[in-house]
Structures are given as structure tokens and as C-alpha cells.
PDB file of C-alpha atoms in Angstrom:
ATOM      1  CA  MET J  11      72.705 216.350-107.942  1.00 44.00           C
ATOM      2  CA  ASN J  12      72.122 212.495-106.597  1.00 44.00           C
ATOM      3  CA  SER J  13      68.881 210.691-106.887  1.00 53.00           C
ATOM      4  CA  GLY J  14      67.859 209.166-103.812  1.00 60.00           C
ATOM      5  CA  PRO J  15      68.793 210.684-100.438  1.00 66.00           C
ATOM      6  CA  ALA J  16      71.886 212.951-100.603  1.00 72.00           C
ATOM      7  CA  LEU J  17      74.726 211.059 -99.494  1.00 84.00           C
ATOM      8  CA  VAL J  18      77.190 213.840-100.525  1.00 88.00           C
ATOM      9  CA  SER J  19      76.041 217.509-100.684  1.00 90.00           C
ATOM     10  CA  ILE J  20      77.987 219.715-102.690  1.00 92.00           C
ATOM     11  CA  LEU J  21      77.897 223.161-102.199  1.00 92.00           C
ATOM     12  CA  ARG J  22      79.624 226.084-103.983  1.00 93.00           C
ATOM     13  CA  GLN J  23      81.424 228.982-102.154  1.00 91.00           C
ATOM     14  CA  GLY J  24      82.818 231.382-104.918  1.00 89.00           C
ATOM     15  CA  ASP J  25      85.320 229.198-106.739  1.00 91.00           C
ATOM     16  CA  THR J  26      85.463 226.615-104.113  1.00 94.00           C
ATOM     17  CA  LEU J  27      83.314 223.663-103.841  1.00 95.00           C
ATOM     18  CA  VAL J  28      82.558 221.885-100.471  1.00 96.00           C
ATOM     19  CA  ALA J  29      81.618 218.502-100.625  1.00 95.00           C
ATOM     20  CA  SER J  30      80.268 217.143 -97.194  1.00 93.00           C
ATOM     21  CA  VAL J  31      80.141 213.224 -96.954  1.00 92.00           C
ATOM     22  CA  HIS J  32      77.171 212.486 -94.935  1.00 88.00           C
ATOM     23  CA  THR J  33      77.777 208.708 -94.789  1.00 86.00           C
ATOM     24  CA  ALA J  34      79.897 205.910 -95.557  1.00 82.00           C
ATOM     25  CA  LEU J  35      79.703 205.478 -99.364  1.00 83.00           C
ATOM     26  CA  ASP J  36      79.844 202.232-101.231  1.00 83.00           C
ATOM     27  CA  ASP J  37      81.295 201.704-104.697  1.00 81.00           C
ATOM     28  CA  SER J  38      78.905 203.026-106.912  1.00 85.00           C
ATOM     29  CA  GLU J  39      77.971 205.928-104.672  1.00 87.00           C
ATOM     30  CA  MET J  40      81.612 206.846-104.372  1.00 83.00           C
ATOM     31  CA  VAL J  41      81.776 206.624-108.252  1.00 84.00           C
ATOM     32  CA  ARG J  42      78.726 209.028-108.339  1.00 88.00           C
ATOM     33  CA  PHE J  43      80.431 211.384-105.941  1.00 89.00           C
ATOM     34  CA  GLN J  44      83.425 211.455-108.340  1.00 87.00           C
ATOM     35  CA  ASN J  45      81.327 212.178-111.315  1.00 89.00           C
ATOM     36  CA  ASP J  46      79.308 214.962-109.653  1.00 90.00           C
ATOM     37  CA  LEU J  47      82.389 216.414-108.468  1.00 90.00           C
ATOM     38  CA  VAL J  48      84.433 216.548-111.517  1.00 90.00           C
ATOM     39  CA  ARG J  49      81.420 217.783-113.617  1.00 91.00           C
ATOM     40  CA  GLN J  50      80.792 220.604-110.957  1.00 92.00           C
ATOM     41  CA  ILE J  51      84.506 221.474-111.219  1.00 92.00           C
ATOM     42  CA  GLY J  52      84.136 222.369-114.768  1.00 90.00           C
ATOM     43  CA  GLU J  53      80.721 223.682-114.644  1.00 92.00           C
ATOM     44  CA  TYR J  54      81.314 226.480-111.654  1.00 92.00           C
ATOM     45  CA  ARG J  55      85.077 226.939-112.612  1.00 92.00           C
ATOM     46  CA  ALA J  56      86.315 225.641-109.299  1.00 93.00           C
ATOM     47  CA  ARG J  57      89.786 226.072-108.265  1.00 93.00           C
ATOM     48  CA  GLY J  58      89.411 224.490-104.814  1.00 94.00           C
ATOM     49  CA  VAL J  59      87.540 221.571-103.605  1.00 96.00           C
ATOM     50  CA  ILE J  60      87.399 220.852 -99.607  1.00 96.00           C
ATOM     51  CA  ILE J  61      85.932 217.317 -98.943  1.00 95.00           C
ATOM     52  CA  ASP J  62      84.492 217.218 -95.374  1.00 95.00           C
ATOM     53  CA  VAL J  63      84.387 213.566 -93.888  1.00 94.00           C
ATOM     54  CA  ALA J  64      83.756 214.818 -90.521  1.00 93.00           C
ATOM     55  CA  ALA J  65      80.740 212.677 -90.333  1.00 91.00           C
ATOM     56  CA  LEU J  66      82.608 209.492 -91.069  1.00 90.00           C
ATOM     57  CA  ASP J  67      83.416 207.188 -88.122  1.00 89.00           C
ATOM     58  CA  VAL J  68      85.331 204.880 -90.269  1.00 88.00           C
ATOM     59  CA  ILE J  69      87.636 205.730 -93.363  1.00 89.00           C
ATOM     60  CA  ASP J  70      88.846 202.171 -94.675  1.00 87.00           C
ATOM     61  CA  SER J  71      91.506 201.699 -97.541  1.00 87.00           C
ATOM     62  CA  PHE J  72      88.743 201.723-100.209  1.00 85.00           C
ATOM     63  CA  ALA J  73      87.473 205.033 -99.051  1.00 86.00           C
ATOM     64  CA  SER J  74      91.089 206.452 -98.711  1.00 89.00           C
ATOM     65  CA  ARG J  75      92.116 205.467-101.982  1.00 88.00           C
ATOM     66  CA  THR J  76      89.069 206.861-103.541  1.00 87.00           C
ATOM     67  CA  LEU J  77      89.172 210.150-101.935  1.00 90.00           C
ATOM     68  CA  GLN J  78      93.009 210.321-103.249  1.00 92.00           C
ATOM     69  CA  THR J  79      91.901 209.464-106.817  1.00 90.00           C
ATOM     70  CA  ILE J  80      89.012 211.966-106.455  1.00 90.00           C
ATOM     71  CA  ALA J  81      92.031 214.720-105.543  1.00 93.00           C
ATOM     72  CA  ASP J  82      94.217 213.308-108.171  1.00 93.00           C
ATOM     73  CA  ILE J  83      91.246 213.751-110.873  1.00 90.00           C
ATOM     74  CA  ALA J  84      90.449 217.386-109.425  1.00 91.00           C
ATOM     75  CA  ARG J  85      94.138 218.237-109.875  1.00 91.00           C
ATOM     76  CA  LEU J  86      93.847 217.348-113.445  1.00 92.00           C
ATOM     77  CA  ARG J  87      91.057 219.624-113.671  1.00 90.00           C
ATOM     78  CA  GLY J  88      92.860 222.459-112.315  1.00 90.00           C
ATOM     79  CA  ALA J  89      91.342 222.290-108.802  1.00 93.00           C
ATOM     80  CA  VAL J  90      93.318 221.664-105.476  1.00 94.00           C
ATOM     81  CA  THR J  91      91.695 219.276-103.003  1.00 95.00           C
ATOM     82  CA  VAL J  92      91.775 219.406 -99.204  1.00 96.00           C
ATOM     83  CA  ILE J  93      90.371 216.715 -97.094  1.00 95.00           C
ATOM     84  CA  VAL J  94      88.902 217.777 -93.879  1.00 96.00           C
ATOM     85  CA  GLY J  95      87.646 216.731 -90.486  1.00 94.00           C
ATOM     86  CA  ILE J  96      89.275 213.452 -90.088  1.00 94.00           C
ATOM     87  CA  GLN J  97      88.131 212.549 -86.686  1.00 92.00           C
ATOM     88  CA  PRO J  98      90.904 211.559 -84.124  1.00 90.00           C
ATOM     89  CA  ASP J  99      89.886 207.941 -83.429  1.00 90.00           C
ATOM     90  CA  VAL J 100      89.533 207.647 -87.429  1.00 92.00           C
ATOM     91  CA  ALA J 101      93.093 209.083 -87.720  1.00 92.00           C
ATOM     92  CA  PHE J 102      94.368 206.587 -85.165  1.00 89.00           C
ATOM     93  CA  ALA J 103      92.902 203.776 -86.801  1.00 90.00           C
ATOM     94  CA  MET J 104      94.169 204.749 -90.237  1.00 91.00           C
ATOM     95  CA  VAL J 105      97.806 205.403 -89.203  1.00 89.00           C
ATOM     96  CA  ARG J 106      97.752 201.821 -87.303  1.00 86.00           C
ATOM     97  CA  LEU J 107      96.575 200.506 -90.372  1.00 88.00           C
ATOM     98  CA  GLY J 108      99.335 201.842 -92.242  1.00 86.00           C
ATOM     99  CA  MET J 109      96.949 204.136 -94.405  1.00 87.00           C
ATOM    100  CA  GLY J 110      97.107 207.728 -94.695  1.00 85.00           C
ATOM    101  CA  MET J 111      95.962 210.231 -97.371  1.00 89.00           C
ATOM    102  CA  GLY J 112      99.314 210.439 -99.636  1.00 87.00           C
ATOM    103  CA  GLU J 113      99.992 213.647-101.146  1.00 87.00           C
ATOM    104  CA  VAL J 114      96.578 214.841-100.216  1.00 92.00           C
ATOM    105  CA  THR J 115      96.574 218.061 -98.123  1.00 92.00           C
ATOM    106  CA  THR J 116      94.536 217.694 -95.095  1.00 93.00           C
ATOM    107  CA  ALA J 117      93.185 220.300 -92.450  1.00 93.00           C
ATOM    108  CA  LEU J 118      91.419 220.014 -89.188  1.00 92.00           C
ATOM    109  CA  ASP J 119      88.213 221.434 -90.365  1.00 92.00           C
ATOM    110  CA  LEU J 120      86.162 223.270 -92.820  1.00 93.00           C
ATOM    111  CA  GLU J 121      87.415 226.874 -91.505  1.00 91.00           C
ATOM    112  CA  GLU J 122      90.990 225.699 -91.727  1.00 91.00           C
ATOM    113  CA  GLY J 123      90.541 223.928 -95.052  1.00 93.00           C
ATOM    114  CA  MET J 124      89.022 227.698 -96.502  1.00 93.00           C
ATOM    115  CA  ALA J 125      91.819 229.034 -94.697  1.00 91.00           C
ATOM    116  CA  HIS J 126      94.557 226.779 -96.460  1.00 90.00           C
ATOM    117  CA  LEU J 127      93.182 227.507 -99.993  1.00 92.00           C
ATOM    118  CA  ALA J 128      92.995 231.130 -99.506  1.00 90.00           C
ATOM    119  CA  ARG J 129      96.453 231.041 -98.760  1.00 86.00           C
ATOM    120  CA  LEU J 130      97.078 229.074-101.812  1.00 85.00           C
ATOM    121  CA  ARG J 131      95.383 231.647-103.942  1.00 82.00           C
ATOM    122  CA  GLU J 132      97.229 234.521-102.190  1.00 79.00           C
ATOM    123  CA  VAL J 133     100.623 233.018-103.093  1.00 73.00           C
ATOM    124  CA  GLY J 134      99.347 232.467-106.460  1.00 67.00           C
ATOM    125  CA  ASN J 135     100.711 228.918-105.996  1.00 50.00           C
ATOM    126  CA  ALA J 136      97.813 226.750-106.450  1.00 44.00           C
ATOM    127  CA  ARG J 137     100.260 224.301-107.819  1.00 48.00           C
ATOM    128  CA  GLY J 138      96.759 222.363-108.737  1.00 44.00           C
TER     129      GLY J 138
ATOM    130  CA  MET X  28      97.240 216.747 -69.001  1.00 45.00           C
ATOM    131  CA  ASN X  29      98.704 213.672 -67.367  1.00 45.00           C
ATOM    132  CA  SER X  30      98.095 211.978 -64.045  1.00 54.00           C
ATOM    133  CA  GLY X  31     101.466 211.427 -62.266  1.00 61.00           C
ATOM    134  CA  PRO X  32     104.616 213.292 -63.272  1.00 66.00           C
ATOM    135  CA  ALA X  33     104.611 215.054 -66.361  1.00 73.00           C
ATOM    136  CA  LEU X  34     106.581 212.947 -68.850  1.00 84.00           C
ATOM    137  CA  VAL X  35     105.914 214.956 -71.464  1.00 88.00           C
ATOM    138  CA  SER X  36     104.688 218.717 -71.570  1.00 91.00           C
ATOM    139  CA  ILE X  37     102.650 220.147 -74.176  1.00 92.00           C
ATOM    140  CA  LEU X  38     102.954 223.800 -74.663  1.00 93.00           C
ATOM    141  CA  ARG X  39     100.999 225.866 -76.861  1.00 92.00           C
ATOM    142  CA  GLN X  40     102.486 228.677 -78.863  1.00 90.00           C
ATOM    143  CA  GLY X  41     100.238 230.409 -81.105  1.00 89.00           C
ATOM    144  CA  ASP X  42      98.959 227.731 -83.434  1.00 90.00           C
ATOM    145  CA  THR X  43     101.907 225.439 -82.546  1.00 94.00           C
ATOM    146  CA  LEU X  44     102.206 222.855 -80.016  1.00 95.00           C
ATOM    147  CA  VAL X  45     105.458 222.153 -78.467  1.00 96.00           C
ATOM    148  CA  ALA X  46     105.719 218.906 -76.882  1.00 95.00           C
ATOM    149  CA  SER X  47     108.814 218.164 -74.723  1.00 94.00           C
ATOM    150  CA  VAL X  48     109.572 214.568 -74.148  1.00 92.00           C
ATOM    151  CA  HIS X  49     111.383 214.518 -70.426  1.00 88.00           C
ATOM    152  CA  THR X  50     112.046 210.722 -70.470  1.00 85.00           C
ATOM    153  CA  ALA X  51     112.137 207.630 -72.380  1.00 82.00           C
ATOM    154  CA  LEU X  52     108.402 206.427 -72.602  1.00 82.00           C
ATOM    155  CA  ASP X  53     107.068 202.952 -72.453  1.00 83.00           C
ATOM    156  CA  ASP X  54     104.175 201.776 -74.604  1.00 79.00           C
ATOM    157  CA  SER X  55     101.150 202.846 -72.446  1.00 85.00           C
ATOM    158  CA  GLU X  56     102.986 206.596 -71.709  1.00 87.00           C
ATOM    159  CA  MET X  57     103.427 206.684 -75.554  1.00 82.00           C
ATOM    160  CA  VAL X  58      99.993 206.214 -76.237  1.00 82.00           C
ATOM    161  CA  ARG X  59      98.841 208.603 -73.694  1.00 87.00           C
ATOM    162  CA  PHE X  60     101.164 211.131 -75.311  1.00 89.00           C
ATOM    163  CA  GLN X  61      99.543 210.464 -78.606  1.00 86.00           C
ATOM    164  CA  ASN X  62      96.023 210.793 -77.210  1.00 88.00           C
ATOM    165  CA  ASP X  63      96.992 214.152 -75.516  1.00 90.00           C
ATOM    166  CA  LEU X  64      98.700 215.591 -78.515  1.00 90.00           C
ATOM    167  CA  VAL X  65      95.877 214.820 -81.054  1.00 89.00           C
ATOM    168  CA  ARG X  66      93.301 216.069 -78.563  1.00 90.00           C
ATOM    169  CA  GLN X  67      95.015 219.489 -78.357  1.00 92.00           C
ATOM    170  CA  ILE X  68      95.682 219.677 -81.764  1.00 92.00           C
ATOM    171  CA  GLY X  69      91.848 219.847 -82.211  1.00 89.00           C
ATOM    172  CA  GLU X  70      91.245 221.902 -78.958  1.00 91.00           C
ATOM    173  CA  TYR X  71      93.794 224.663 -79.914  1.00 92.00           C
ATOM    174  CA  ARG X  72      93.581 224.364 -83.540  1.00 91.00           C
ATOM    175  CA  ALA X  73      97.101 223.704 -83.973  1.00 93.00           C
ATOM    176  CA  ARG X  74      98.753 223.532 -87.602  1.00 92.00           C
ATOM    177  CA  GLY X  75     102.270 222.621 -86.212  1.00 94.00           C
ATOM    178  CA  VAL X  76     103.484 220.332 -83.642  1.00 96.00           C
ATOM    179  CA  ILE X  77     107.017 220.472 -82.540  1.00 96.00           C
ATOM    180  CA  ILE X  78     108.174 217.359 -80.643  1.00 96.00           C
ATOM    181  CA  ASP X  79     111.567 217.814 -78.756  1.00 95.00           C
ATOM    182  CA  VAL X  80     113.535 214.831 -77.956  1.00 93.00           C
ATOM    183  CA  ALA X  81     116.674 216.842 -76.692  1.00 93.00           C
ATOM    184  CA  ALA X  82     116.112 215.013 -73.340  1.00 91.00           C
ATOM    185  CA  LEU X  83     116.207 211.515 -74.908  1.00 90.00           C
ATOM    186  CA  ASP X  84     119.782 209.733 -74.874  1.00 89.00           C
ATOM    187  CA  VAL X  85     118.413 206.866 -76.519  1.00 87.00           C
ATOM    188  CA  ILE X  86     115.683 206.511 -79.306  1.00 89.00           C
ATOM    189  CA  ASP X  87     114.951 202.525 -80.032  1.00 86.00           C
ATOM    190  CA  SER X  88     113.073 201.568 -83.275  1.00 86.00           C
ATOM    191  CA  PHE X  89     109.968 201.566 -81.080  1.00 84.00           C
ATOM    192  CA  ALA X  90     110.096 205.195 -80.028  1.00 86.00           C
ATOM    193  CA  SER X  91     111.247 206.101 -83.611  1.00 89.00           C
ATOM    194  CA  ARG X  92     108.063 204.067 -85.115  1.00 87.00           C
ATOM    195  CA  THR X  93     105.853 205.712 -82.561  1.00 86.00           C
ATOM    196  CA  LEU X  94     107.237 209.362 -83.184  1.00 90.00           C
ATOM    197  CA  GLN X  95     106.471 208.768 -86.737  1.00 91.00           C
ATOM    198  CA  THR X  96     103.117 207.353 -85.903  1.00 89.00           C
ATOM    199  CA  ILE X  97     102.182 210.455 -84.226  1.00 90.00           C
ATOM    200  CA  ALA X  98     103.461 212.653 -87.114  1.00 93.00           C
ATOM    201  CA  ASP X  99     101.057 210.677 -89.338  1.00 92.00           C
ATOM    202  CA  ILE X 100      98.089 211.115 -87.314  1.00 92.00           C
ATOM    203  CA  ALA X 101      98.686 214.967 -86.669  1.00 92.00           C
ATOM    204  CA  ARG X 102      98.982 215.151 -90.417  1.00 92.00           C
ATOM    205  CA  LEU X 103      95.747 213.765 -90.757  1.00 93.00           C
ATOM    206  CA  ARG X 104      94.149 216.152 -88.507  1.00 92.00           C
ATOM    207  CA  GLY X 105      95.908 219.102 -90.427  1.00 91.00           C
ATOM    208  CA  ALA X 106      99.245 219.874 -88.407  1.00 93.00           C
ATOM    209  CA  VAL X 107     102.861 219.357 -89.389  1.00 93.00           C
ATOM    210  CA  THR X 108     105.085 217.730 -87.203  1.00 95.00           C
ATOM    211  CA  VAL X 109     108.686 218.444 -86.715  1.00 96.00           C
ATOM    212  CA  ILE X 110     110.980 216.525 -84.455  1.00 96.00           C
ATOM    213  CA  VAL X 111     113.882 218.601 -83.042  1.00 96.00           C
ATOM    214  CA  GLY X 112     116.874 217.975 -80.661  1.00 94.00           C
ATOM    215  CA  ILE X 113     118.024 214.681 -81.627  1.00 94.00           C
ATOM    216  CA  GLN X 114     121.355 214.486 -79.971  1.00 93.00           C
ATOM    217  CA  PRO X 115     124.528 213.686 -81.834  1.00 94.00           C
ATOM    218  CA  ASP X 116     125.189 210.373 -80.107  1.00 93.00           C
ATOM    219  CA  VAL X 117     121.513 209.408 -80.664  1.00 93.00           C
ATOM    220  CA  ALA X 118     121.719 210.007 -84.227  1.00 93.00           C
ATOM    221  CA  PHE X 119     124.904 208.209 -84.990  1.00 92.00           C
ATOM    222  CA  ALA X 120     123.261 205.308 -82.968  1.00 92.00           C
ATOM    223  CA  MET X 121     120.083 205.602 -84.994  1.00 92.00           C
ATOM    224  CA  VAL X 122     122.034 205.594 -88.566  1.00 91.00           C
ATOM    225  CA  ARG X 123     124.090 202.872 -87.229  1.00 91.00           C
ATOM    226  CA  LEU X 124     121.266 200.710 -86.656  1.00 90.00           C
ATOM    227  CA  GLY X 125     119.519 201.714 -89.859  1.00 89.00           C
ATOM    228  CA  MET X 126     116.720 203.717 -88.242  1.00 89.00           C
ATOM    229  CA  GLY X 127     115.663 207.107 -89.351  1.00 86.00           C
ATOM    230  CA  MET X 128     112.586 209.385 -89.109  1.00 89.00           C
ATOM    231  CA  GLY X 129     111.050 208.581 -92.292  1.00 88.00           C
ATOM    232  CA  GLU X 130     109.222 211.322 -93.895  1.00 88.00           C
ATOM    233  CA  VAL X 131     109.168 213.112 -90.836  1.00 92.00           C
ATOM    234  CA  THR X 132     110.858 216.642 -90.890  1.00 92.00           C
ATOM    235  CA  THR X 133     113.702 217.242 -88.270  1.00 94.00           C
ATOM    236  CA  ALA X 134     115.414 220.334 -87.047  1.00 95.00           C
ATOM    237  CA  LEU X 135     118.583 221.021 -84.991  1.00 94.00           C
ATOM    238  CA  ASP X 136     116.465 222.573 -82.195  1.00 93.00           C
ATOM    239  CA  LEU X 137     113.393 224.253 -81.052  1.00 93.00           C
ATOM    240  CA  GLU X 138     114.322 227.362 -82.477  1.00 94.00           C
ATOM    241  CA  GLU X 139     115.195 225.914 -86.164  1.00 94.00           C
ATOM    242  CA  GLY X 140     111.847 223.719 -85.696  1.00 95.00           C
ATOM    243  CA  MET X 141     109.797 226.990 -85.163  1.00 94.00           C
ATOM    244  CA  ALA X 142     111.490 228.784 -88.094  1.00 94.00           C
ATOM    245  CA  HIS X 143     110.797 225.940 -90.408  1.00 93.00           C
ATOM    246  CA  LEU X 144     107.213 226.248 -89.510  1.00 93.00           C
ATOM    247  CA  ALA X 145     107.007 229.681 -89.859  1.00 91.00           C
ATOM    248  CA  ARG X 146     108.668 229.388 -93.444  1.00 89.00           C
ATOM    249  CA  LEU X 147     105.993 226.573 -94.116  1.00 85.00           C
ATOM    250  CA  ARG X 148     103.159 229.168 -92.972  1.00 79.00           C
ATOM    251  CA  GLU X 149     104.721 231.881 -94.969  1.00 75.00           C
ATOM    252  CA  VAL X 150     104.596 230.031 -98.468  1.00 68.00           C
ATOM    253  CA  GLY X 151     101.157 229.010 -97.542  1.00 58.00           C
ATOM    254  CA  ASN X 152     102.156 225.719 -98.598  1.00 47.00           C
ATOM    255  CA  ALA X 153     101.788 223.673 -95.298  1.00 41.00           C
ATOM    256  CA  ARG X 154     101.139 220.269 -96.964  1.00 44.00           C
ATOM    257  CA  GLY X 155      99.857 219.480 -93.685  1.00 40.00           C
TER     258      GLY X 155
END
């Protein structure tokens, strides 16, 4: 997927893509992540995307905005995005700084994220 | 949970946490409440949080903002927050002073709050 050490691993599980961000991404890495993800949504006909940010100990406004952008792009490609694993301290800091995840769905961890997508599928309501 | 008399009790009911605020909280108490709540969301994998403020006979702009902050943090951790029990006089005063609860969902009382969370779960649409 990536040249160089994998900063983000994207795994496929059924019609869901699970992207784990292993480290803070800079501008160009974020763009590469976007491209990889959007390409794989098409390739695997993914209907759900989970972005796991549990490894991040800081989410700044750039990262937050980029994650929201990725969710918007995924949505236009027909996939619902759930962001999981925001650490308590990170959540505190984000809210303290007036940031959030906008309209993007969040869940506690990977398991809850998968459960959320399963529920969406169940009600046939994947608005994505 | 708290050292000293419990100013806020946090009870667990299934995947919902019910936090009852017994008295007006000052700055540091509010922070302790935040920390307790956010920790327990992770611990119990809570998907809903109900904050019962029925015991408060005044909600000032600080308390209002803090409650909104708590709701924002909970959201980033994957839990939906409902604030319940705002007394009529308190509601009058808040609106008179141009305050509100922003985007945070409110309900009449604990029962309505639980019903709201149940409905969210049902449609599998807990935007979290």
C-alpha cells in the first residue's frame, strides 16, 4: 500500500475497511492515506470504513479536519466512516480547543465501531 | 469514585451511565466529574450518558458550558449524552439570560432520557 514503513495499515473485513493510524501523519502522508483509502473503497466495494486513531496521543486541528475530509470523501463513494479509539486525554484536549469531529460518527473502539456499522446495515439505513 | 461526599453519583444501567448532580459544582469538582465520567465511559463501554440536573436550582453559564463540554467529550468517546431534569425556573432563567444547552439533547426527566437513548439504539442511528 505505502512505500516506506506503513504509517497506516488498511485491512479489509467483509465489506468494511479498517484503517489503523499508527503514528501522527504529516500533510503528504495524510494525502497518501486519503488516496489509498478511497482507492480501496472502490476496489473492495466497501460500505463501511473504520479509522482507528487509538495510537495517536494528539489530534490537532489539521488531523481532525483531514479525518472529517476523508469521511466526506468516503461518503461520496458510498461508505460510512466511523472514527474509533480517541483517547480520553485526546478527547479532553480537542474539546478544550473547540475542536470536534463534526458530523462524523465516533465510537469507543474497534469493536463498538464494527457493531455500529452492523446496526446501520441491519436497518438498511447506511445513509452513506 | 470521589473522595469526600459524593457531589455526583454515577450509576450504570446496562450500557448507559446515569450521572446525578446533587449540588452546584465548582470548577475543580466539575473537572473531577468530567474525569470520572470519561473514565467510566471507557470502563463500562457506555453508549449513552444521562446527566440529571434536577437537583440544581441554578445553572449558570459556567455550568452550562461545562455540561456541553462533557457532552462533546463523551461524543468523541462514542457515547450520546442527554441532559435531563432542568427545572422550569432554571429553564426560564437560562433562556432569559440567553443561555442554552447548544447541540446537546435534553429531556424532561430520567424516564424520557432513557426512552430517548432507547429510540436512538433502536434505529441504530446513535450518531454518537
